[in-house]
Short mmCIF file of C-alpha atoms and ligand atoms in Angstrom, two decimals:
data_model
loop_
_atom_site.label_atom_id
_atom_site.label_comp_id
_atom_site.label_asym_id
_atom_site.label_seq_id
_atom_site.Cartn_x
_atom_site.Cartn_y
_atom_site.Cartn_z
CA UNK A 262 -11.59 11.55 -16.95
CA UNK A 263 -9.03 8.76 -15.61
CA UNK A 264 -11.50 5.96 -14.59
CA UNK A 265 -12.71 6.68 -11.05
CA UNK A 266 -11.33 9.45 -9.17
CA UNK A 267 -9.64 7.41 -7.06
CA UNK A 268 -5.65 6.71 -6.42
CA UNK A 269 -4.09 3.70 -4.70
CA UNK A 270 -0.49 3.80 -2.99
CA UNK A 271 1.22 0.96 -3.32
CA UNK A 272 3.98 -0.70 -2.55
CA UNK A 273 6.60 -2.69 0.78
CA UNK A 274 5.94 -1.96 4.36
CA UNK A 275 7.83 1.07 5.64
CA UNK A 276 7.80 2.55 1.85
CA UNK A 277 6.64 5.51 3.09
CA UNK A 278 2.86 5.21 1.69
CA UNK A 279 1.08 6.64 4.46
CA UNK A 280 2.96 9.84 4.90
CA UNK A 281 3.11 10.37 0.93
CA UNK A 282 -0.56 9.62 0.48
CA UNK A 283 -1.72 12.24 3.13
CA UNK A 284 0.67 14.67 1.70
CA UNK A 285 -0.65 14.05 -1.48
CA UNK A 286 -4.40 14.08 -0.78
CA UNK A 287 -3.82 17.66 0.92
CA UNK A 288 -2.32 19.00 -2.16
CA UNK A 289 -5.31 17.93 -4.04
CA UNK A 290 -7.69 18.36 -1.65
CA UNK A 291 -9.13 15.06 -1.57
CA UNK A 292 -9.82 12.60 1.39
CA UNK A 293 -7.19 10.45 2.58
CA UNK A 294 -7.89 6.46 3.85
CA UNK A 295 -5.53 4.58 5.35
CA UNK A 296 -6.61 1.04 4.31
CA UNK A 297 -5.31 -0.82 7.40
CA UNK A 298 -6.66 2.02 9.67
CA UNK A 299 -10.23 1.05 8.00
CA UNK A 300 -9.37 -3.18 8.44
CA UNK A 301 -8.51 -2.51 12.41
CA UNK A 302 -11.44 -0.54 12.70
CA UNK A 303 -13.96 -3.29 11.16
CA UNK A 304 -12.13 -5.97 12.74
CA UNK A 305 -12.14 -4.08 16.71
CA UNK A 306 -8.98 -5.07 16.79
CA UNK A 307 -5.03 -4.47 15.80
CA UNK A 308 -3.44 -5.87 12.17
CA UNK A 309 -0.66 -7.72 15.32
CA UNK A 310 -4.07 -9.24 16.78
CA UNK A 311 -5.88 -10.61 13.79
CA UNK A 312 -2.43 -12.30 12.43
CA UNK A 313 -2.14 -13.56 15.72
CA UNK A 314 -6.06 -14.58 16.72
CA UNK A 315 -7.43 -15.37 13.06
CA UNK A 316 -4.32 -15.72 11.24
CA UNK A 317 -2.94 -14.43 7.66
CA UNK A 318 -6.16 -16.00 5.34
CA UNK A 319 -8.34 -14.16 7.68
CA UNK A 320 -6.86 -10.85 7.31
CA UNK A 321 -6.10 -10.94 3.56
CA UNK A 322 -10.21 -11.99 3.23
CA UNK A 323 -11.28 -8.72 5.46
CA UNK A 324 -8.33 -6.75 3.17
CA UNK A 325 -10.06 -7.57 0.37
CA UNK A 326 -13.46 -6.81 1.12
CA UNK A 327 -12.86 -3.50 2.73
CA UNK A 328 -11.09 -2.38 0.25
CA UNK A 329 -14.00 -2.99 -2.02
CA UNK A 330 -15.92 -1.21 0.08
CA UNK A 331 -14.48 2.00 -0.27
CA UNK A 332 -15.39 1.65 -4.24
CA UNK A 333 -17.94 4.42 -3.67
CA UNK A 334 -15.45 6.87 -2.62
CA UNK A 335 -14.29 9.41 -5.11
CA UNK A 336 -11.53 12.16 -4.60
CA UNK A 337 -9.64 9.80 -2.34
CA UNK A 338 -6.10 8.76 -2.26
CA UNK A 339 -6.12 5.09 0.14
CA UNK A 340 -2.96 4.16 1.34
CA UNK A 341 -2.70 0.31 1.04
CA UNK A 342 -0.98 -2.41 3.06
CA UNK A 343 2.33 -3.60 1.67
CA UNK A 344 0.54 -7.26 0.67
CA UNK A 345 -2.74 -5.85 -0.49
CA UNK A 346 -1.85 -5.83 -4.61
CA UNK A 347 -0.74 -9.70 -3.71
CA UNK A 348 -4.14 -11.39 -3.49
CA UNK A 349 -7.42 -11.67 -4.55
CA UNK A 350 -7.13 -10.36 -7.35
CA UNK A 351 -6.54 -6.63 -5.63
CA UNK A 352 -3.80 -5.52 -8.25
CA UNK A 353 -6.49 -5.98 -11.15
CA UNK A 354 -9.23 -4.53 -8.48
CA UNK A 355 -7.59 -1.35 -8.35
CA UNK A 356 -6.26 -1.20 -11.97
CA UNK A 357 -9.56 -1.23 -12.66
CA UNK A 358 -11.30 1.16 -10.46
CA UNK A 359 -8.63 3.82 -10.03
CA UNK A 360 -4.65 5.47 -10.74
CA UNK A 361 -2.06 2.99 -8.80
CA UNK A 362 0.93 4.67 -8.03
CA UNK A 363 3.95 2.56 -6.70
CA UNK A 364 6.63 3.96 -4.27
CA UNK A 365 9.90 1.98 -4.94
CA UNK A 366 12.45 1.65 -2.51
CA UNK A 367 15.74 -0.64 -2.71
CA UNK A 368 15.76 -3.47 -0.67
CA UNK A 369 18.47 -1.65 1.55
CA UNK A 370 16.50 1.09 1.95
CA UNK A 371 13.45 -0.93 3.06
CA UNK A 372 16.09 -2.36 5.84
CA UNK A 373 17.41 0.89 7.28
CA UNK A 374 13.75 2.23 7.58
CA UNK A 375 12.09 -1.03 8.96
CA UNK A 376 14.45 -1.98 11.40
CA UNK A 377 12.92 0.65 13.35
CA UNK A 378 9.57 -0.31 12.92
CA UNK A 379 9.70 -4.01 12.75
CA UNK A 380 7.50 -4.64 16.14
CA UNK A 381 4.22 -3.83 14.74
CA UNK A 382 4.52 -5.89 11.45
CA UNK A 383 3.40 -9.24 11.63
CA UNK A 384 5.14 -10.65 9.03
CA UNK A 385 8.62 -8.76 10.07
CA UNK A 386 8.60 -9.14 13.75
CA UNK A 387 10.48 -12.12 14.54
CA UNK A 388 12.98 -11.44 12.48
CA UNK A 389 17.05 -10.76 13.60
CA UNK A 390 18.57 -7.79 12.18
CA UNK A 391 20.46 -10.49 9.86
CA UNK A 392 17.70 -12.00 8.09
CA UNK A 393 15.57 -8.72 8.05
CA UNK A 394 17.28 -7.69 4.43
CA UNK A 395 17.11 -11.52 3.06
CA UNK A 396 13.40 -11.36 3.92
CA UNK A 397 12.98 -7.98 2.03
CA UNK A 398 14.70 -8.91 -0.86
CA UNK A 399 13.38 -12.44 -1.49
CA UNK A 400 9.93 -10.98 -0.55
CA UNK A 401 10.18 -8.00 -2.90
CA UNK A 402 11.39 -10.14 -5.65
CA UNK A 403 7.98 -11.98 -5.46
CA UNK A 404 5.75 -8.83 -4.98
CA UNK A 405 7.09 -6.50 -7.68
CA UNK A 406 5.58 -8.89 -10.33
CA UNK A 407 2.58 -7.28 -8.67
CA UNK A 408 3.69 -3.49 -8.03
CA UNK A 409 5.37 -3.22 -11.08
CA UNK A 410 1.53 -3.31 -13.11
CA UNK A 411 0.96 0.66 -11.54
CA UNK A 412 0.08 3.40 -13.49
CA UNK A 413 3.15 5.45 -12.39
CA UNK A 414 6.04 3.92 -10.60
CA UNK A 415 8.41 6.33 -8.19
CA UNK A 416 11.44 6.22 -6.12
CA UNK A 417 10.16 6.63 -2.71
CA UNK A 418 13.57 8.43 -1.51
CA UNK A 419 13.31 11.96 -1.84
CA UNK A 420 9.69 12.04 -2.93
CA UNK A 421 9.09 15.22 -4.41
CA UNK A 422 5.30 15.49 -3.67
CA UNK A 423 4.74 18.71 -5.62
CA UNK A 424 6.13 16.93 -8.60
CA UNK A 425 4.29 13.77 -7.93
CA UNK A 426 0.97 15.91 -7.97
CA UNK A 427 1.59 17.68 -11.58
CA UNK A 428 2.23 13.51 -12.81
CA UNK A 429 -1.22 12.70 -11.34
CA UNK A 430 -2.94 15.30 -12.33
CA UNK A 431 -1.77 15.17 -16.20
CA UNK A 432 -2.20 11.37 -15.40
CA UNK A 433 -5.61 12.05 -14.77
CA UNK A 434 -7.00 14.84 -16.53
CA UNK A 435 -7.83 17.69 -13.97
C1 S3P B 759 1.55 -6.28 5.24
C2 S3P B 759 1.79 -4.94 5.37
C3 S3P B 759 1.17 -4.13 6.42
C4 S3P B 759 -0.17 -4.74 6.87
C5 S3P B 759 0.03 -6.15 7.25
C6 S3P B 759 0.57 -7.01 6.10
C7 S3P B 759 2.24 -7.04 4.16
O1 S3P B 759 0.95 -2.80 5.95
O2 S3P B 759 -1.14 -4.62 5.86
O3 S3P B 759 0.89 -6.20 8.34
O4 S3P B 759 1.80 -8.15 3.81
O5 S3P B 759 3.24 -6.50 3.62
P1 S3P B 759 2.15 -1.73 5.70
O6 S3P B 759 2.64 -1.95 4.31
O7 S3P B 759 1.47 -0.42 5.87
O8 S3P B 759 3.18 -2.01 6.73
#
């Protein structure tokens, strides 16, 4: 058996890991978290509010310890937040404890689907159209150092899901 039976998506905001981790869990029948669903929930309040109220430290320490918390859980697939495998040691967290799976997208792909969505990301919000794709790229750049460690890394455009389940399951023995 592949460690835990656990699987972490992973990888930039507006990668798409939500919608492929809930796709994914129903194929599999396993429970689906969405790890920033579980931080607002702890926290009473919104991921905009506790950047804004307590501030980025804040929220990467409650990241960190909720998603520690859910080390119980088996047959789960938890959707992370884009930063997540960036601190506290979170990467080598879930390396450890479960099967990461990255969804890659180009920086330019990133653009075209978070220009749409940029209002509820903190870290994206104030941003022009013009600097949205420097920020992605130079930001990227940094964090793949991080995503790139996953078990199985996978273009995020044109996710075949029903594909990506026969991977994880060979990946993990069931
Ligand atoms: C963040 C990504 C967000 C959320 C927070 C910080 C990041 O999650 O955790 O706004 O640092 O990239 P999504 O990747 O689901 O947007």
């Amino acid at each position: 058996m592949f460690k835990s039976q656990k699987i972490y998506i992973i990888g930039f905001m507006g990668s798409g890991k939500s919608t492929a981790g809930k796709k994914l869990a129903s194929l599999m029948g396993w429970t689906f978290v969405d790890l920033d669903k579980n931080i607002e929930e702890f926290a009473g309040k919104s991921i905009p509010e506790i950047f804004e109220q307590d501030g980025e430290s804040s929220f990467r320490q409650i990241e960190a310890k909720i998603l520690r918390n859910l080390n119980s859980l088996n047959h789960t697939v938890i959707s992370t937040g884009g930063g997540t495998p960036c601190y506290n040691d979170n990467m080598e967290y879930m390396l450890g404890t479960g099967l990461t799976l990255y969804l890659k997208l180009t920086p330019g792909q990133l653009k075209s689907r978070l220009s749409k969505s940029k209002g509820e990301r903190p870290l994206i919000k104030d941003l022009g159209q013009g600097q949205l794709l420097s920020f992605i790229e130079k930001k990227l750049a940094d964090r793949e150092r991080w995503y790139d460690r996953s078990d199985i890394i996978i273009e995020g455009i044109g996710l075949d899901v029903n594909m990506l389940l026969e991977n994880v399951k060979s990946r993990l023995n069931i």
